[in-house]
């Protein structure tokens, strides 16, 4: 990676890019955090529900994908916060921040959010596909939603559709939305960085 003066961000460009990184970084951080609360709570509730029960062997593929997706989402939330730190570096004189560094960080955020969305869509397809298959096997007019017993939202044995099924689908949609927000912000910042680099060259 070259540290030549041409590859470094000059003072006027820094002052132009810094507010965008700061504003979009905080927007991404807060929106992704709000959208990520439901999936994080679902995982915590699921862990508490399974607490003290005998281990069922290996980790299921669905749960493994969900945990991977959640870890990537937490990383993406942190990466949006990192954009605000880049904004502070841009404000400083002699920060020696290069275009290559900014593009690399933005691409990492972009690819992380694409991964979040891809895994979330896969989980949603599996969950909705399972529920659809179960519903198609029922005779017409059968009851498919389990009653809420004693205020619990955990799965009722033998039920096809439970409140926990719908909460899990809502959590997956929230993660997809959070990934979309991260992609939009990374693309916006990449566009601004590339435009400022082209105007200075």
PDB file of C-alpha atoms in Angstrom:
ATOM      1  CA  UNK A   1       0.000   0.000   0.000  1.00  0.00           C
ATOM      2  CA  UNK A   2       1.471   3.304  -1.055  1.00  0.00           C
ATOM      3  CA  UNK A   3       1.766   6.204   1.400  1.00  0.00           C
ATOM      4  CA  UNK A   4       2.693   8.746  -1.246  1.00  0.00           C
ATOM      5  CA  UNK A   5       1.181  12.227  -0.949  1.00  0.00           C
ATOM      6  CA  UNK A   6      -1.150  11.479  -3.856  1.00  0.00           C
ATOM      7  CA  UNK A   7      -2.625   8.469  -2.067  1.00  0.00           C
ATOM      8  CA  UNK A   8      -3.187  10.421   1.171  1.00  0.00           C
ATOM      9  CA  UNK A   9      -6.349  12.390   1.823  1.00  0.00           C
ATOM     10  CA  UNK A  10      -5.634  16.117   1.689  1.00  0.00           C
ATOM     11  CA  UNK A  11      -6.968  18.609   4.249  1.00  0.00           C
ATOM     12  CA  UNK A  12      -9.859  19.979   2.165  1.00  0.00           C
ATOM     13  CA  UNK A  13     -11.067  16.496   1.237  1.00  0.00           C
ATOM     14  CA  UNK A  14     -10.792  15.420   4.890  1.00  0.00           C
ATOM     15  CA  UNK A  15     -13.034  18.288   5.961  1.00  0.00           C
ATOM     16  CA  UNK A  16     -15.518  17.314   3.244  1.00  0.00           C
ATOM     17  CA  UNK A  17     -15.581  13.572   4.046  1.00  0.00           C
ATOM     18  CA  UNK A  18     -15.459  13.779   7.832  1.00  0.00           C
ATOM     19  CA  UNK A  19     -19.100  14.914   8.384  1.00  0.00           C
ATOM     20  CA  UNK A  20     -20.387  12.170   6.052  1.00  0.00           C
ATOM     21  CA  UNK A  21     -18.463   9.452   7.896  1.00  0.00           C
ATOM     22  CA  UNK A  22     -19.605  10.816  11.255  1.00  0.00           C
ATOM     23  CA  UNK A  23     -23.286  11.198  10.313  1.00  0.00           C
ATOM     24  CA  UNK A  24     -23.676   7.934   8.392  1.00  0.00           C
ATOM     25  CA  UNK A  25     -21.586   6.026  10.937  1.00  0.00           C
ATOM     26  CA  UNK A  26     -23.866   7.045  13.796  1.00  0.00           C
ATOM     27  CA  UNK A  27     -27.006   6.403  11.727  1.00  0.00           C
ATOM     28  CA  UNK A  28     -25.780   2.907  10.903  1.00  0.00           C
ATOM     29  CA  UNK A  29     -24.737   2.233  14.496  1.00  0.00           C
ATOM     30  CA  UNK A  30     -28.078   3.242  16.047  1.00  0.00           C
ATOM     31  CA  UNK A  31     -30.342   1.740  13.363  1.00  0.00           C
ATOM     32  CA  UNK A  32     -28.475  -1.577  13.305  1.00  0.00           C
ATOM     33  CA  UNK A  33     -28.453  -1.684  17.111  1.00  0.00           C
ATOM     34  CA  UNK A  34     -32.220  -1.108  17.278  1.00  0.00           C
ATOM     35  CA  UNK A  35     -32.892  -3.710  14.583  1.00  0.00           C
ATOM     36  CA  UNK A  36     -30.474  -6.145  16.229  1.00  0.00           C
ATOM     37  CA  UNK A  37     -32.122  -6.004  19.658  1.00  0.00           C
ATOM     38  CA  UNK A  38     -34.890  -8.482  18.765  1.00  0.00           C
ATOM     39  CA  UNK A  39     -32.542 -11.179  17.353  1.00  0.00           C
ATOM     40  CA  UNK A  40     -30.209 -10.800  20.340  1.00  0.00           C
ATOM     41  CA  UNK A  41     -33.142 -11.102  22.777  1.00  0.00           C
ATOM     42  CA  UNK A  42     -34.442 -14.163  20.897  1.00  0.00           C
ATOM     43  CA  UNK A  43     -31.062 -15.875  21.274  1.00  0.00           C
ATOM     44  CA  UNK A  44     -30.903 -14.961  24.994  1.00  0.00           C
ATOM     45  CA  UNK A  45     -34.453 -16.258  25.607  1.00  0.00           C
ATOM     46  CA  UNK A  46     -33.685 -19.430  23.667  1.00  0.00           C
ATOM     47  CA  UNK A  47     -30.513 -19.977  25.739  1.00  0.00           C
ATOM     48  CA  UNK A  48     -32.416 -19.395  29.003  1.00  0.00           C
ATOM     49  CA  UNK A  49     -35.164 -21.795  27.908  1.00  0.00           C
ATOM     50  CA  UNK A  50     -32.581 -24.494  27.219  1.00  0.00           C
ATOM     51  CA  UNK A  51     -30.674 -23.767  30.446  1.00  0.00           C
ATOM     52  CA  UNK A  52     -30.497 -26.854  32.663  1.00  0.00           C
ATOM     53  CA  UNK A  53     -31.876 -29.173  29.990  1.00  0.00           C
ATOM     54  CA  UNK A  54     -29.704 -32.099  28.887  1.00  0.00           C
ATOM     55  CA  UNK A  55     -27.550 -31.338  25.827  1.00  0.00           C
ATOM     56  CA  UNK A  56     -29.118 -32.582  22.598  1.00  0.00           C
ATOM     57  CA  UNK A  57     -25.803 -33.470  20.994  1.00  0.00           C
ATOM     58  CA  UNK A  58     -24.286 -31.375  18.239  1.00  0.00           C
ATOM     59  CA  UNK A  59     -25.289 -27.862  17.304  1.00  0.00           C
ATOM     60  CA  UNK A  60     -28.006 -27.825  14.630  1.00  0.00           C
ATOM     61  CA  UNK A  61     -27.249 -26.269  11.250  1.00  0.00           C
ATOM     62  CA  UNK A  62     -30.025 -23.684  11.680  1.00  0.00           C
ATOM     63  CA  UNK A  63     -28.804 -22.604  15.108  1.00  0.00           C
ATOM     64  CA  UNK A  64     -25.205 -22.522  13.881  1.00  0.00           C
ATOM     65  CA  UNK A  65     -26.191 -20.268  10.969  1.00  0.00           C
ATOM     66  CA  UNK A  66     -28.199 -18.024  13.310  1.00  0.00           C
ATOM     67  CA  UNK A  67     -25.271 -17.626  15.727  1.00  0.00           C
ATOM     68  CA  UNK A  68     -22.850 -16.944  12.862  1.00  0.00           C
ATOM     69  CA  UNK A  69     -25.223 -14.324  11.473  1.00  0.00           C
ATOM     70  CA  UNK A  70     -25.624 -12.712  14.902  1.00  0.00           C
ATOM     71  CA  UNK A  71     -21.852 -12.515  15.427  1.00  0.00           C
ATOM     72  CA  UNK A  72     -21.471 -10.912  11.981  1.00  0.00           C
ATOM     73  CA  UNK A  73     -24.249  -8.424  12.832  1.00  0.00           C
ATOM     74  CA  UNK A  74     -22.508  -7.456  16.091  1.00  0.00           C
ATOM     75  CA  UNK A  75     -19.285  -6.964  14.119  1.00  0.00           C
ATOM     76  CA  UNK A  76     -21.183  -4.823  11.584  1.00  0.00           C
ATOM     77  CA  UNK A  77     -22.577  -2.647  14.396  1.00  0.00           C
ATOM     78  CA  UNK A  78     -19.048  -2.163  15.703  1.00  0.00           C
ATOM     79  CA  UNK A  79     -17.824  -1.387  12.159  1.00  0.00           C
ATOM     80  CA  UNK A  80     -20.398   1.403  11.817  1.00  0.00           C
ATOM     81  CA  UNK A  81     -18.993   2.827  15.044  1.00  0.00           C
ATOM     82  CA  UNK A  82     -15.538   2.527  13.459  1.00  0.00           C
ATOM     83  CA  UNK A  83     -16.724   4.854  10.659  1.00  0.00           C
ATOM     84  CA  UNK A  84     -17.193   7.556  13.319  1.00  0.00           C
ATOM     85  CA  UNK A  85     -13.604   6.964  14.477  1.00  0.00           C
ATOM     86  CA  UNK A  86     -12.453   7.382  10.859  1.00  0.00           C
ATOM     87  CA  UNK A  87     -14.352  10.681  10.813  1.00  0.00           C
ATOM     88  CA  UNK A  88     -12.364  11.867  13.832  1.00  0.00           C
ATOM     89  CA  UNK A  89      -9.119  10.812  12.158  1.00  0.00           C
ATOM     90  CA  UNK A  90     -10.108  12.769   9.059  1.00  0.00           C
ATOM     91  CA  UNK A  91     -10.624  15.894  11.180  1.00  0.00           C
ATOM     92  CA  UNK A  92      -7.120  15.720  12.623  1.00  0.00           C
ATOM     93  CA  UNK A  93      -4.259  17.429  10.833  1.00  0.00           C
ATOM     94  CA  UNK A  94      -1.508  15.114   9.565  1.00  0.00           C
ATOM     95  CA  UNK A  95      -3.614  11.993  10.104  1.00  0.00           C
ATOM     96  CA  UNK A  96      -1.852  10.374   7.116  1.00  0.00           C
ATOM     97  CA  UNK A  97      -5.054   8.533   6.283  1.00  0.00           C
ATOM     98  CA  UNK A  98      -4.951   7.100   2.756  1.00  0.00           C
ATOM     99  CA  UNK A  99      -7.740   6.439   0.285  1.00  0.00           C
ATOM    100  CA  UNK A 100      -6.695   2.781   0.200  1.00  0.00           C
ATOM    101  CA  UNK A 101      -7.256   2.449   3.963  1.00  0.00           C
ATOM    102  CA  UNK A 102     -10.715   4.007   3.773  1.00  0.00           C
ATOM    103  CA  UNK A 103     -11.735   1.909   0.760  1.00  0.00           C
ATOM    104  CA  UNK A 104     -10.455  -1.256   2.457  1.00  0.00           C
ATOM    105  CA  UNK A 105     -12.446  -0.537   5.646  1.00  0.00           C
ATOM    106  CA  UNK A 106     -15.589   0.315   3.700  1.00  0.00           C
ATOM    107  CA  UNK A 107     -15.321  -2.835   1.578  1.00  0.00           C
ATOM    108  CA  UNK A 108     -14.955  -4.954   4.709  1.00  0.00           C
ATOM    109  CA  UNK A 109     -18.128  -3.381   6.113  1.00  0.00           C
ATOM    110  CA  UNK A 110     -19.901  -3.914   2.792  1.00  0.00           C
ATOM    111  CA  UNK A 111     -18.932  -7.587   2.488  1.00  0.00           C
ATOM    112  CA  UNK A 112     -19.805  -8.256   6.140  1.00  0.00           C
ATOM    113  CA  UNK A 113     -23.311  -6.869   5.633  1.00  0.00           C
ATOM    114  CA  UNK A 114     -23.736  -8.813   2.392  1.00  0.00           C
ATOM    115  CA  UNK A 115     -22.825 -11.926   4.391  1.00  0.00           C
ATOM    116  CA  UNK A 116     -25.332 -10.991   7.113  1.00  0.00           C
ATOM    117  CA  UNK A 117     -28.079 -10.583   4.525  1.00  0.00           C
ATOM    118  CA  UNK A 118     -27.193 -13.781   2.637  1.00  0.00           C
ATOM    119  CA  UNK A 119     -27.221 -15.945   5.777  1.00  0.00           C
ATOM    120  CA  UNK A 120     -30.413 -14.268   7.057  1.00  0.00           C
ATOM    121  CA  UNK A 121     -32.224 -14.877   3.773  1.00  0.00           C
ATOM    122  CA  UNK A 122     -31.109 -18.526   3.861  1.00  0.00           C
ATOM    123  CA  UNK A 123     -32.421 -18.887   7.439  1.00  0.00           C
ATOM    124  CA  UNK A 124     -35.710 -17.198   6.478  1.00  0.00           C
ATOM    125  CA  UNK A 125     -36.142 -19.507   3.483  1.00  0.00           C
ATOM    126  CA  UNK A 126     -35.555 -22.573   5.671  1.00  0.00           C
ATOM    127  CA  UNK A 127     -37.920 -21.414   8.461  1.00  0.00           C
ATOM    128  CA  UNK A 128     -40.739 -20.288   6.189  1.00  0.00           C
ATOM    129  CA  UNK A 129     -40.287 -23.388   4.004  1.00  0.00           C
ATOM    130  CA  UNK A 130     -40.643 -25.668   7.041  1.00  0.00           C
ATOM    131  CA  UNK A 131     -43.788 -23.874   8.228  1.00  0.00           C
ATOM    132  CA  UNK A 132     -45.288 -23.872   4.732  1.00  0.00           C
ATOM    133  CA  UNK A 133     -44.639 -27.614   4.337  1.00  0.00           C
ATOM    134  CA  UNK A 134     -46.301 -28.332   7.698  1.00  0.00           C
ATOM    135  CA  UNK A 135     -49.308 -26.182   6.830  1.00  0.00           C
ATOM    136  CA  UNK A 136     -49.755 -27.881   3.452  1.00  0.00           C
ATOM    137  CA  UNK A 137     -49.999 -31.296   5.145  1.00  0.00           C
ATOM    138  CA  UNK A 138     -53.003 -30.209   7.257  1.00  0.00           C
ATOM    139  CA  UNK A 139     -56.614 -30.900   6.329  1.00  0.00           C
ATOM    140  CA  UNK A 140     -58.633 -27.841   5.349  1.00  0.00           C
ATOM    141  CA  UNK A 141     -60.006 -25.860   8.293  1.00  0.00           C
ATOM    142  CA  UNK A 142     -57.600 -27.269  10.894  1.00  0.00           C
ATOM    143  CA  UNK A 143     -56.281 -25.029  13.666  1.00  0.00           C
ATOM    144  CA  UNK A 144     -52.580 -24.364  13.198  1.00  0.00           C
ATOM    145  CA  UNK A 145     -51.763 -21.694  15.780  1.00  0.00           C
ATOM    146  CA  UNK A 146     -51.060 -22.909  19.298  1.00  0.00           C
ATOM    147  CA  UNK A 147     -52.826 -21.055  22.134  1.00  0.00           C
ATOM    148  CA  UNK A 148     -50.649 -18.958  24.378  1.00  0.00           C
ATOM    149  CA  UNK A 149     -50.485 -21.173  27.459  1.00  0.00           C
ATOM    150  CA  UNK A 150     -49.891 -19.404  30.786  1.00  0.00           C
ATOM    151  CA  UNK A 151     -48.395 -16.386  29.048  1.00  0.00           C
ATOM    152  CA  UNK A 152     -45.481 -18.288  27.576  1.00  0.00           C
ATOM    153  CA  UNK A 153     -44.209 -17.767  24.041  1.00  0.00           C
ATOM    154  CA  UNK A 154     -42.166 -20.958  23.968  1.00  0.00           C
ATOM    155  CA  UNK A 155     -43.060 -23.774  21.618  1.00  0.00           C
ATOM    156  CA  UNK A 156     -46.013 -25.930  22.659  1.00  0.00           C
ATOM    157  CA  UNK A 157     -45.328 -29.629  21.987  1.00  0.00           C
ATOM    158  CA  UNK A 158     -47.114 -30.824  18.864  1.00  0.00           C
ATOM    159  CA  UNK A 159     -48.014 -27.326  17.663  1.00  0.00           C
ATOM    160  CA  UNK A 160     -47.339 -26.369  14.061  1.00  0.00           C
ATOM    161  CA  UNK A 161     -47.208 -22.605  14.429  1.00  0.00           C
ATOM    162  CA  UNK A 162     -46.336 -21.069  17.777  1.00  0.00           C
ATOM    163  CA  UNK A 163     -45.620 -17.520  18.912  1.00  0.00           C
ATOM    164  CA  UNK A 164     -41.933 -18.448  19.052  1.00  0.00           C
ATOM    165  CA  UNK A 165     -42.026 -19.381  15.328  1.00  0.00           C
ATOM    166  CA  UNK A 166     -43.328 -15.938  14.416  1.00  0.00           C
ATOM    167  CA  UNK A 167     -40.862 -14.190  16.741  1.00  0.00           C
ATOM    168  CA  UNK A 168     -37.997 -16.108  15.094  1.00  0.00           C
ATOM    169  CA  UNK A 169     -39.187 -15.025  11.639  1.00  0.00           C
ATOM    170  CA  UNK A 170     -39.504 -11.403  12.837  1.00  0.00           C
ATOM    171  CA  UNK A 171     -35.969 -11.583  14.248  1.00  0.00           C
ATOM    172  CA  UNK A 172     -34.678 -12.882  10.902  1.00  0.00           C
ATOM    173  CA  UNK A 173     -36.390 -10.044   9.041  1.00  0.00           C
ATOM    174  CA  UNK A 174     -34.816  -7.555  11.455  1.00  0.00           C
ATOM    175  CA  UNK A 175     -31.359  -8.948  10.704  1.00  0.00           C
ATOM    176  CA  UNK A 176     -32.043  -8.706   6.941  1.00  0.00           C
ATOM    177  CA  UNK A 177     -33.100  -5.061   7.412  1.00  0.00           C
ATOM    178  CA  UNK A 178     -29.988  -4.339   9.508  1.00  0.00           C
ATOM    179  CA  UNK A 179     -27.784  -5.852   6.806  1.00  0.00           C
ATOM    180  CA  UNK A 180     -29.506  -3.725   4.169  1.00  0.00           C
ATOM    181  CA  UNK A 181     -28.865  -0.579   6.234  1.00  0.00           C
ATOM    182  CA  UNK A 182     -25.179  -1.514   6.536  1.00  0.00           C
ATOM    183  CA  UNK A 183     -24.887  -2.113   2.780  1.00  0.00           C
ATOM    184  CA  UNK A 184     -26.511   1.235   1.928  1.00  0.00           C
ATOM    185  CA  UNK A 185     -24.242   3.148   4.315  1.00  0.00           C
ATOM    186  CA  UNK A 186     -21.061   1.417   3.087  1.00  0.00           C
ATOM    187  CA  UNK A 187     -22.020   2.079  -0.562  1.00  0.00           C
ATOM    188  CA  UNK A 188     -22.823   5.733   0.185  1.00  0.00           C
ATOM    189  CA  UNK A 189     -19.443   6.261   1.846  1.00  0.00           C
ATOM    190  CA  UNK A 190     -17.591   4.344  -0.899  1.00  0.00           C
ATOM    191  CA  UNK A 191     -19.252   6.555  -3.509  1.00  0.00           C
ATOM    192  CA  UNK A 192     -18.206   9.726  -1.652  1.00  0.00           C
ATOM    193  CA  UNK A 193     -14.621   8.530  -1.176  1.00  0.00           C
ATOM    194  CA  UNK A 194     -14.250   7.512  -4.840  1.00  0.00           C
ATOM    195  CA  UNK A 195     -15.785  10.796  -6.029  1.00  0.00           C
ATOM    196  CA  UNK A 196     -13.438  12.861  -3.852  1.00  0.00           C
ATOM    197  CA  UNK A 197     -10.437  10.815  -5.016  1.00  0.00           C
ATOM    198  CA  UNK A 198     -11.380  11.361  -8.659  1.00  0.00           C
ATOM    199  CA  UNK A 199     -11.788  15.112  -8.188  1.00  0.00           C
ATOM    200  CA  UNK A 200      -8.400  15.486  -6.480  1.00  0.00           C
ATOM    201  CA  UNK A 201      -6.498  13.436  -9.104  1.00  0.00           C
TER     202      UNK A 201
END
